[in-house]
mmCIF file of C-alpha atoms in Angstrom:
data_model
loop_
_atom_site.group_PDB
_atom_site.id
_atom_site.type_symbol
_atom_site.label_atom_id
_atom_site.label_comp_id
_atom_site.label_asym_id
_atom_site.label_seq_id
_atom_site.Cartn_x
_atom_site.Cartn_y
_atom_site.Cartn_z
ATOM 1 C CA MET A 1 67.409 18.013 7.214
ATOM 2 C CA SER A 2 65.337 20.056 4.700
ATOM 3 C CA ASP A 3 61.370 19.375 5.863
ATOM 4 C CA SER A 4 61.061 19.071 1.825
ATOM 5 C CA THR A 5 61.823 15.190 2.334
ATOM 6 C CA ALA A 6 59.747 12.288 3.240
ATOM 7 C CA LYS A 7 59.521 11.009 6.690
ATOM 8 C CA TYR A 8 61.222 7.038 6.188
ATOM 9 C CA GLY A 9 60.326 6.180 9.964
ATOM 10 C CA LEU A 10 61.463 6.055 13.264
ATOM 11 C CA LEU A 11 64.846 4.394 14.253
ATOM 12 C CA ALA A 12 65.302 3.201 18.121
ATOM 13 C CA GLU A 13 68.367 2.413 19.549
ATOM 14 C CA PHE A 14 68.783 -0.181 22.366
ATOM 15 C CA ASP A 15 71.875 -1.384 24.439
ATOM 16 C CA THR A 16 71.783 -5.139 24.480
ATOM 17 C CA PRO A 17 70.847 -8.299 22.294
ATOM 18 C CA ALA A 18 68.061 -8.879 24.957
ATOM 19 C CA ASP A 19 66.596 -5.614 24.789
ATOM 20 C CA LEU A 20 66.302 -5.338 20.893
ATOM 21 C CA MET A 21 65.109 -9.244 20.911
ATOM 22 C CA HIS A 22 62.229 -7.970 23.493
ATOM 23 C CA ALA A 23 61.461 -5.182 21.772
ATOM 24 C CA ALA A 24 61.099 -7.129 18.494
ATOM 25 C CA GLU A 25 58.635 -9.060 20.083
ATOM 26 C CA LYS A 26 56.522 -6.321 21.239
ATOM 27 C CA ILE A 27 56.472 -5.010 17.817
ATOM 28 C CA ARG A 28 55.552 -8.201 15.900
ATOM 29 C CA ASP A 29 52.702 -8.768 18.604
ATOM 30 C CA ALA A 30 51.338 -5.554 17.588
ATOM 31 C CA GLY A 31 50.981 -6.060 13.576
ATOM 32 C CA TYR A 32 53.613 -3.747 12.441
ATOM 33 C CA ARG A 33 55.035 -5.493 9.178
ATOM 34 C CA ARG A 34 57.181 -3.043 7.524
ATOM 35 C CA TRP A 35 60.386 -3.094 9.933
ATOM 36 C CA ASP A 36 63.392 -4.425 10.622
ATOM 37 C CA VAL A 37 66.156 -4.829 13.203
ATOM 38 C CA TYR A 38 70.053 -3.947 12.723
ATOM 39 C CA THR A 39 72.763 -6.000 14.892
ATOM 40 C CA PRO A 40 76.887 -6.003 15.039
ATOM 41 C CA PHE A 41 76.316 -9.460 14.824
ATOM 42 C CA PRO A 42 73.826 -12.359 14.468
ATOM 43 C CA VAL A 43 71.488 -12.805 17.458
ATOM 44 C CA HIS A 44 70.517 -16.353 18.163
ATOM 45 C CA GLY A 45 66.344 -16.512 18.065
ATOM 46 C CA MET A 46 65.798 -12.995 16.433
ATOM 47 C CA ASP A 47 64.118 -14.657 13.353
ATOM 48 C CA ALA A 48 61.478 -16.123 15.579
ATOM 49 C CA ALA A 49 61.177 -12.785 17.660
ATOM 50 C CA MET A 50 60.024 -11.005 14.463
ATOM 51 C CA GLY A 51 58.227 -13.583 13.217
ATOM 52 C CA LEU A 52 60.016 -14.537 9.958
ATOM 53 C CA LYS A 53 59.365 -17.830 8.038
ATOM 54 C CA ASN A 54 61.992 -19.882 6.876
ATOM 55 C CA SER A 55 64.156 -18.386 3.636
ATOM 56 C CA GLN A 56 62.826 -19.144 -0.200
ATOM 57 C CA VAL A 57 66.804 -19.307 -1.425
ATOM 58 C CA GLY A 58 66.646 -22.983 -1.557
ATOM 59 C CA TRP A 59 64.247 -23.116 -4.310
ATOM 60 C CA PHE A 60 66.589 -20.535 -5.871
ATOM 61 C CA SER A 61 69.166 -23.243 -5.413
ATOM 62 C CA PHE A 62 67.472 -26.169 -6.161
ATOM 63 C CA CYS A 63 65.713 -24.696 -9.901
ATOM 64 C CA GLY A 64 69.724 -23.840 -10.629
ATOM 65 C CA GLY A 65 71.040 -27.243 -9.655
ATOM 66 C CA LEU A 66 67.822 -28.870 -11.748
ATOM 67 C CA THR A 67 68.744 -26.883 -14.461
ATOM 68 C CA GLY A 68 72.147 -27.504 -14.217
ATOM 69 C CA ILE A 69 71.987 -31.615 -14.574
ATOM 70 C CA THR A 70 69.478 -31.351 -17.343
ATOM 71 C CA LEU A 71 71.621 -28.989 -19.426
ATOM 72 C CA GLY A 72 74.750 -30.973 -18.140
ATOM 73 C CA TYR A 73 73.496 -34.501 -19.563
ATOM 74 C CA LEU A 74 71.880 -32.274 -22.842
ATOM 75 C CA MET A 75 75.392 -31.034 -23.500
ATOM 76 C CA ILE A 76 77.032 -34.259 -23.341
ATOM 77 C CA TRP A 77 74.040 -35.794 -25.643
ATOM 78 C CA TRP A 78 74.148 -32.987 -27.906
ATOM 79 C CA MET A 79 78.238 -33.111 -28.595
ATOM 80 C CA ASN A 80 78.577 -36.867 -28.434
ATOM 81 C CA ALA A 81 75.718 -39.084 -29.750
ATOM 82 C CA TYR A 82 74.178 -36.167 -31.976
ATOM 83 C CA ASP A 83 76.663 -33.237 -32.958
ATOM 84 C CA TYR A 84 79.619 -35.137 -33.156
ATOM 85 C CA SER A 85 78.973 -38.575 -33.260
ATOM 86 C CA ILE A 86 82.186 -40.453 -33.509
ATOM 87 C CA ILE A 87 82.418 -44.334 -32.261
ATOM 88 C CA VAL A 88 85.495 -44.384 -29.698
ATOM 89 C CA GLY A 89 86.693 -48.104 -29.178
ATOM 90 C CA GLY A 90 83.176 -49.490 -28.987
ATOM 91 C CA LYS A 91 81.800 -47.299 -26.409
ATOM 92 C CA PRO A 92 78.206 -45.774 -26.663
ATOM 93 C CA LEU A 93 77.917 -42.374 -28.008
ATOM 94 C CA PHE A 94 75.825 -41.339 -25.065
ATOM 95 C CA SER A 95 75.801 -42.863 -21.446
ATOM 96 C CA PRO A 96 74.641 -41.295 -18.701
ATOM 97 C CA ILE A 97 77.363 -42.854 -16.292
ATOM 98 C CA TYR A 98 80.563 -41.365 -18.397
ATOM 99 C CA SER A 99 78.171 -38.254 -18.485
ATOM 100 C CA PHE A 100 77.540 -37.837 -14.331
ATOM 101 C CA PRO A 101 81.110 -35.737 -14.290
ATOM 102 C CA VAL A 102 80.257 -33.059 -16.285
ATOM 103 C CA ALA A 103 76.602 -32.839 -15.105
ATOM 104 C CA TYR A 104 77.438 -33.166 -11.600
ATOM 105 C CA GLU A 105 79.800 -29.855 -11.858
ATOM 106 C CA CYS A 106 76.872 -28.362 -14.046
ATOM 107 C CA THR A 107 74.471 -28.781 -11.015
ATOM 108 C CA ILE A 108 77.134 -27.582 -8.562
ATOM 109 C CA LEU A 109 77.774 -24.203 -10.669
ATOM 110 C CA LEU A 110 74.121 -23.363 -11.446
ATOM 111 C CA ALA A 111 72.925 -24.298 -8.110
ATOM 112 C CA SER A 112 75.588 -21.388 -6.476
ATOM 113 C CA PHE A 113 74.140 -18.964 -9.199
ATOM 114 C CA GLY A 114 71.108 -19.890 -8.164
ATOM 115 C CA SER A 115 70.995 -19.061 -4.557
ATOM 116 C CA LEU A 116 73.605 -16.333 -4.991
ATOM 117 C CA GLY A 117 70.833 -14.422 -7.690
ATOM 118 C CA GLY A 118 68.242 -15.762 -5.329
ATOM 119 C CA MET A 119 69.883 -14.126 -2.422
ATOM 120 C CA LEU A 120 70.392 -10.607 -4.325
ATOM 121 C CA PHE A 121 66.561 -10.879 -5.508
ATOM 122 C CA LEU A 122 64.907 -11.382 -2.575
ATOM 123 C CA ASN A 123 67.018 -9.064 -0.224
ATOM 124 C CA ARG A 124 66.688 -6.343 -3.486
ATOM 125 C CA LEU A 125 70.146 -5.755 -3.593
ATOM 126 C CA PRO A 126 72.345 -3.990 -4.710
ATOM 127 C CA ARG A 127 70.992 -0.994 -3.097
ATOM 128 C CA TRP A 128 73.527 2.117 -3.125
ATOM 129 C CA TYR A 129 71.577 3.975 -0.620
ATOM 130 C CA HIS A 130 69.511 3.762 2.451
ATOM 131 C CA PRO A 131 67.520 6.263 4.431
ATOM 132 C CA LEU A 132 69.339 5.064 7.441
ATOM 133 C CA PHE A 133 72.585 5.640 6.613
ATOM 134 C CA SER A 134 72.094 9.708 7.085
ATOM 135 C CA SER A 135 71.693 8.682 10.594
ATOM 136 C CA ASP A 136 74.803 9.559 12.747
ATOM 137 C CA ARG A 137 74.207 7.074 15.562
ATOM 138 C CA PHE A 138 73.336 4.273 12.858
ATOM 139 C CA LYS A 139 77.258 4.047 12.270
ATOM 140 C CA LYS A 140 77.286 2.108 15.595
ATOM 141 C CA ALA A 141 75.233 -0.690 14.565
ATOM 142 C CA THR A 142 78.136 -2.661 12.755
ATOM 143 C CA HIS A 143 80.146 -1.788 16.438
ATOM 144 C CA ASP A 144 78.257 -1.848 19.549
ATOM 145 C CA LYS A 145 74.654 -0.710 19.536
ATOM 146 C CA PHE A 146 71.517 -2.800 18.296
ATOM 147 C CA PHE A 147 68.777 -0.666 16.129
ATOM 148 C CA LEU A 148 65.012 -1.353 15.301
ATOM 149 C CA ALA A 149 63.462 0.950 12.316
ATOM 150 C CA ILE A 150 59.961 0.989 11.286
ATOM 151 C CA GLU A 151 58.986 2.382 8.336
ATOM 152 C CA SER A 152 56.398 5.236 7.714
ATOM 153 C CA THR A 153 54.991 3.135 4.697
ATOM 154 C CA ASP A 154 54.068 0.411 7.405
ATOM 155 C CA PRO A 155 49.644 0.384 7.878
ATOM 156 C CA LYS A 156 49.520 0.653 10.946
ATOM 157 C CA PHE A 157 52.529 3.416 11.385
ATOM 158 C CA SER A 158 51.879 6.065 14.305
ATOM 159 C CA ASP A 159 54.522 8.182 15.303
ATOM 160 C CA THR A 160 53.166 8.462 18.832
ATOM 161 C CA GLU A 161 52.188 5.180 19.302
ATOM 162 C CA ILE A 162 55.721 3.676 18.173
ATOM 163 C CA ARG A 163 57.379 6.027 20.432
ATOM 164 C CA LYS A 164 55.498 4.722 23.413
ATOM 165 C CA LEU A 165 56.109 1.306 22.603
ATOM 166 C CA LEU A 166 59.581 1.605 21.996
ATOM 167 C CA ALA A 167 60.306 3.374 24.866
ATOM 168 C CA ASP A 168 58.202 0.979 27.003
ATOM 169 C CA ALA A 169 60.696 -1.585 25.128
ATOM 170 C CA GLY A 170 63.495 -0.485 26.608
ATOM 171 C CA SER A 171 65.089 1.982 23.599
ATOM 172 C CA THR A 172 67.604 4.217 24.836
ATOM 173 C CA HIS A 173 67.456 6.516 22.146
ATOM 174 C CA ILE A 174 64.439 7.475 19.211
ATOM 175 C CA GLU A 175 65.260 9.744 16.237
ATOM 176 C CA GLU A 176 62.916 10.133 13.023
ATOM 177 C CA VAL A 177 64.590 9.411 10.092
ATOM 178 C CA ARG A 178 63.909 11.095 6.443
ATOM 179 C CA ASP A 179 64.778 10.310 3.015
#
């Protein structure tokens, strides 16, 4: 790699999920903020080991659902009671009971869009390139290896201290990753 590219951070490889979890706890306790783990399958308890909070995607779903039910009822009221008011069989021009199926479907639709959009927004996706993709060893993250990456933009980033911390945590390989 050329020296003109900026350093992205350090990538540490681990053999087992237990080693990775132990390393994540050490990194969390050391106060690092810009780091992540990469595993071939979900590891139970990793969120707690990383110190992650509950996801905010639910709020996007709630706002989408609230918008959906409001727009569903407003749409039925507009179409039946205001824009094209025709009395059919003596029924009222607008009734929340008869409008519920349409409003319910709008709720489900917009809540789904809200959760998908919220997930994409919070994960900063789509991201077509990531500096870790340049590492040949990182390709095993989808097969049988476990990785922890610490970004150089972390306020506490120190190459020598992180290398020592990761080696003490059981890392089998540590490499520098460039943009």
